[in-house]
Amino acid sequence: MKYKSVFDIIGPIMVGPSSSHTAGAARIGRVARKLFGRMPLRAEIVFYGSFAKTYQGHGSDVATVAGILDFDTSDLRLKNSLVIAEKAGMQVELSTSDVLTEHPNTARIKLSDDEHQIEIVGVSIGGGKIEVLEVNGFSFQLGFDTPTLLVLHEDRFGMIAAVAKVLTQHNINVGFMEVSRHTRGSRALMAIETDSTISPEVLEEIRQIPHIFDVSLLALN
């Protein structure tokens, strides 16, 4: 991912000590929370590489949980997130793995309750920036720096065109799009980064397209 300005390299306004191990970890946790859509009952977090070696000293554990609680990187409650999560009734399971990953700052997060679960793999690439490499088994490379539309749909002809038609009708410009599928003809997940936010009415219009199972919009900023 390319940095857009010097402020991306310096990092965000944050609770320290590290933009990559603290702010980045918090943003990965917050992506998981936004995708889940509500407070989970259970949060299973696995750290790899550098995260696994230094997560306690650099606060990656409390930062990730803070993100899952939907706290921003500058929220002073970050350091007490484990206590806050416990009081909220969220069960947190932290573990490490020595499995080699492509990036040293990698975390796998699984959120669940009695009705729903999501699982993501995210990496912190420095300066508080992140990339999400996996969502429920679908492979991606997403930063969630702009509003990102996620569309779960049947893998069939015309789905991309159908969604693009709705966005075009509402003058919504697409900055980036990626589609991932498990196997041909099964389910696919479409990720679309847009230059502007998308109204609930447009989201509902997309939901009404045949062969679409779920639609969500995620924006961290």
JSON list of C-alpha atoms in Angstrom, two decimals, residues 8-98:
[
{"chain": "A", "resi": 8, "resn": "ASP", "atom": "CA", "xyz": [0.62, 8.52, 6.99]},
{"chain": "A", "resi": 9, "resn": "ILE", "atom": "CA", "xyz": [4.25, 7.69, 7.76]},
{"chain": "A", "resi": 10, "resn": "ILE", "atom": "CA", "xyz": [4.32, 9.59, 11.06]},
{"chain": "A", "resi": 11, "resn": "GLY", "atom": "CA", "xyz": [1.16, 7.83, 12.14]},
{"chain": "A", "resi": 12, "resn": "PRO", "atom": "CA", "xyz": [-2.22, 8.78, 13.60]},
{"chain": "A", "resi": 13, "resn": "ILE", "atom": "CA", "xyz": [-3.09, 10.56, 16.84]},
{"chain": "A", "resi": 14, "resn": "MET", "atom": "CA", "xyz": [-2.90, 7.63, 19.19]},
{"chain": "A", "resi": 15, "resn": "VAL", "atom": "CA", "xyz": [-2.28, 6.11, 22.60]},
{"chain": "A", "resi": 16, "resn": "GLY", "atom": "CA", "xyz": [1.28, 4.71, 22.44]},
{"chain": "A", "resi": 17, "resn": "PRO", "atom": "CA", "xyz": [3.78, 3.30, 22.48]},
{"chain": "A", "resi": 18, "resn": "SER", "atom": "CA", "xyz": [3.91, 2.13, 18.84]},
{"chain": "A", "resi": 19, "resn": "SER", "atom": "CA", "xyz": [2.10, 3.16, 15.68]},
{"chain": "A", "resi": 20, "resn": "SER", "atom": "CA", "xyz": [2.56, -0.29, 14.16]},
{"chain": "A", "resi": 21, "resn": "HIS", "atom": "CA", "xyz": [2.10, -2.48, 17.26]},
{"chain": "A", "resi": 22, "resn": "THR", "atom": "CA", "xyz": [-0.50, -0.33, 19.05]},
{"chain": "A", "resi": 23, "resn": "ALA", "atom": "CA", "xyz": [-2.40, 1.89, 16.61]},
{"chain": "A", "resi": 24, "resn": "GLY", "atom": "CA", "xyz": [-2.22, -0.68, 13.82]},
{"chain": "A", "resi": 25, "resn": "ALA", "atom": "CA", "xyz": [-3.42, -3.43, 16.13]},
{"chain": "A", "resi": 26, "resn": "ALA", "atom": "CA", "xyz": [-6.32, -1.25, 17.29]},
{"chain": "A", "resi": 27, "resn": "ARG", "atom": "CA", "xyz": [-7.37, -0.60, 13.69]},
{"chain": "A", "resi": 28, "resn": "ILE", "atom": "CA", "xyz": [-7.32, -4.32, 12.86]},
{"chain": "A", "resi": 29, "resn": "GLY", "atom": "CA", "xyz": [-9.53, -4.99, 15.87]},
{"chain": "A", "resi": 30, "resn": "ARG", "atom": "CA", "xyz": [-11.88, -2.18, 14.87]},
{"chain": "A", "resi": 31, "resn": "VAL", "atom": "CA", "xyz": [-12.26, -3.57, 11.33]},
{"chain": "A", "resi": 32, "resn": "ALA", "atom": "CA", "xyz": [-13.30, -6.89, 12.86]},
{"chain": "A", "resi": 33, "resn": "ARG", "atom": "CA", "xyz": [-15.82, -5.13, 15.12]},
{"chain": "A", "resi": 34, "resn": "LYS", "atom": "CA", "xyz": [-17.28, -3.08, 12.25]},
{"chain": "A", "resi": 35, "resn": "LEU", "atom": "CA", "xyz": [-17.68, -6.20, 10.12]},
{"chain": "A", "resi": 36, "resn": "PHE", "atom": "CA", "xyz": [-19.31, -8.06, 13.01]},
{"chain": "A", "resi": 37, "resn": "GLY", "atom": "CA", "xyz": [-21.67, -5.16, 13.54]},
{"chain": "A", "resi": 38, "resn": "ARG", "atom": "CA", "xyz": [-22.17, -5.34, 17.30]},
{"chain": "A", "resi": 39, "resn": "MET", "atom": "CA", "xyz": [-20.48, -6.25, 20.58]},
{"chain": "A", "resi": 40, "resn": "PRO", "atom": "CA", "xyz": [-19.37, -9.89, 20.34]},
{"chain": "A", "resi": 41, "resn": "LEU", "atom": "CA", "xyz": [-19.64, -12.37, 23.18]},
{"chain": "A", "resi": 42, "resn": "ARG", "atom": "CA", "xyz": [-16.32, -13.97, 22.30]},
{"chain": "A", "resi": 43, "resn": "ALA", "atom": "CA", "xyz": [-13.10, -12.62, 20.79]},
{"chain": "A", "resi": 44, "resn": "GLU", "atom": "CA", "xyz": [-10.33, -15.04, 19.82]},
{"chain": "A", "resi": 45, "resn": "ILE", "atom": "CA", "xyz": [-7.07, -13.27, 18.90]},
{"chain": "A", "resi": 46, "resn": "VAL", "atom": "CA", "xyz": [-3.93, -14.97, 17.58]},
{"chain": "A", "resi": 47, "resn": "PHE", "atom": "CA", "xyz": [-0.71, -12.99, 17.13]},
{"chain": "A", "resi": 48, "resn": "TYR", "atom": "CA", "xyz": [2.05, -14.00, 14.73]},
{"chain": "A", "resi": 49, "resn": "GLY", "atom": "CA", "xyz": [5.64, -12.89, 14.12]},
{"chain": "A", "resi": 50, "resn": "SER", "atom": "CA", "xyz": [6.69, -9.65, 15.79]},
{"chain": "A", "resi": 51, "resn": "PHE", "atom": "CA", "xyz": [3.22, -9.23, 17.26]},
{"chain": "A", "resi": 52, "resn": "ALA", "atom": "CA", "xyz": [3.60, -12.59, 19.00]},
{"chain": "A", "resi": 53, "resn": "LYS", "atom": "CA", "xyz": [7.00, -11.67, 20.47]},
{"chain": "A", "resi": 54, "resn": "THR", "atom": "CA", "xyz": [6.22, -8.16, 21.74]},
{"chain": "A", "resi": 55, "resn": "TYR", "atom": "CA", "xyz": [2.44, -7.85, 22.03]},
{"chain": "A", "resi": 56, "resn": "GLN", "atom": "CA", "xyz": [2.41, -7.34, 25.81]},
{"chain": "A", "resi": 57, "resn": "GLY", "atom": "CA", "xyz": [5.23, -4.81, 25.98]},
{"chain": "A", "resi": 58, "resn": "HIS", "atom": "CA", "xyz": [3.90, -2.79, 23.04]},
{"chain": "A", "resi": 59, "resn": "GLY", "atom": "CA", "xyz": [0.26, -3.03, 24.04]},
{"chain": "A", "resi": 60, "resn": "SER", "atom": "CA", "xyz": [-0.92, -4.94, 20.97]},
{"chain": "A", "resi": 61, "resn": "ASP", "atom": "CA", "xyz": [-3.19, -7.03, 23.19]},
{"chain": "A", "resi": 62, "resn": "VAL", "atom": "CA", "xyz": [-5.04, -4.12, 24.82]},
{"chain": "A", "resi": 63, "resn": "ALA", "atom": "CA", "xyz": [-5.04, -2.21, 21.52]},
{"chain": "A", "resi": 64, "resn": "THR", "atom": "CA", "xyz": [-6.66, -5.04, 19.57]},
{"chain": "A", "resi": 65, "resn": "VAL", "atom": "CA", "xyz": [-9.32, -5.50, 22.23]},
{"chain": "A", "resi": 66, "resn": "ALA", "atom": "CA", "xyz": [-9.89, -1.73, 22.28]},
{"chain": "A", "resi": 67, "resn": "GLY", "atom": "CA", "xyz": [-10.55, -1.85, 18.55]},
{"chain": "A", "resi": 68, "resn": "ILE", "atom": "CA", "xyz": [-13.00, -4.70, 19.06]},
{"chain": "A", "resi": 69, "resn": "LEU", "atom": "CA", "xyz": [-14.74, -2.46, 21.62]},
{"chain": "A", "resi": 70, "resn": "ASP", "atom": "CA", "xyz": [-14.94, 0.14, 18.79]},
{"chain": "A", "resi": 71, "resn": "PHE", "atom": "CA", "xyz": [-12.49, 2.55, 20.46]},
{"chain": "A", "resi": 72, "resn": "ASP", "atom": "CA", "xyz": [-10.43, 4.83, 18.21]},
{"chain": "A", "resi": 73, "resn": "THR", "atom": "CA", "xyz": [-6.61, 4.82, 18.37]},
{"chain": "A", "resi": 74, "resn": "SER", "atom": "CA", "xyz": [-6.63, 8.03, 20.45]},
{"chain": "A", "resi": 75, "resn": "ASP", "atom": "CA", "xyz": [-9.18, 6.79, 23.00]},
{"chain": "A", "resi": 76, "resn": "LEU", "atom": "CA", "xyz": [-7.63, 6.89, 26.49]},
{"chain": "A", "resi": 77, "resn": "ARG", "atom": "CA", "xyz": [-9.69, 3.86, 27.50]},
{"chain": "A", "resi": 78, "resn": "LEU", "atom": "CA", "xyz": [-7.43, 1.74, 25.27]},
{"chain": "A", "resi": 79, "resn": "LYS", "atom": "CA", "xyz": [-5.04, 0.81, 28.12]},
{"chain": "A", "resi": 80, "resn": "ASN", "atom": "CA", "xyz": [-7.93, -0.53, 30.21]},
{"chain": "A", "resi": 81, "resn": "SER", "atom": "CA", "xyz": [-9.67, -2.37, 27.39]},
{"chain": "A", "resi": 82, "resn": "LEU", "atom": "CA", "xyz": [-9.25, -5.87, 28.85]},
{"chain": "A", "resi": 83, "resn": "VAL", "atom": "CA", "xyz": [-11.00, -4.81, 32.06]},
{"chain": "A", "resi": 84, "resn": "ILE", "atom": "CA", "xyz": [-13.71, -2.97, 30.11]},
{"chain": "A", "resi": 85, "resn": "ALA", "atom": "CA", "xyz": [-14.29, -6.01, 27.88]},
{"chain": "A", "resi": 86, "resn": "GLU", "atom": "CA", "xyz": [-14.62, -8.28, 30.89]},
{"chain": "A", "resi": 87, "resn": "LYS", "atom": "CA", "xyz": [-17.15, -5.96, 32.53]},
{"chain": "A", "resi": 88, "resn": "ALA", "atom": "CA", "xyz": [-19.10, -5.86, 29.25]},
{"chain": "A", "resi": 89, "resn": "GLY", "atom": "CA", "xyz": [-19.34, -9.65, 29.26]},
{"chain": "A", "resi": 90, "resn": "MET", "atom": "CA", "xyz": [-16.98, -10.24, 26.34]},
{"chain": "A", "resi": 91, "resn": "GLN", "atom": "CA", "xyz": [-14.79, -13.31, 26.67]},
{"chain": "A", "resi": 92, "resn": "VAL", "atom": "CA", "xyz": [-11.29, -12.64, 25.30]},
{"chain": "A", "resi": 93, "resn": "GLU", "atom": "CA", "xyz": [-8.87, -15.41, 24.35]},
{"chain": "A", "resi": 94, "resn": "LEU", "atom": "CA", "xyz": [-5.32, -14.32, 23.46]},
{"chain": "A", "resi": 95, "resn": "SER", "atom": "CA", "xyz": [-2.74, -16.68, 21.99]},
{"chain": "A", "resi": 96, "resn": "THR", "atom": "CA", "xyz": [0.39, -16.68, 19.84]},
{"chain": "A", "resi": 97, "resn": "SER", "atom": "CA", "xyz": [1.56, -18.84, 16.96]},
{"chain": "A", "resi": 98, "resn": "ASP", "atom": "CA", "xyz": [5.00, -19.58, 15.55]}
]
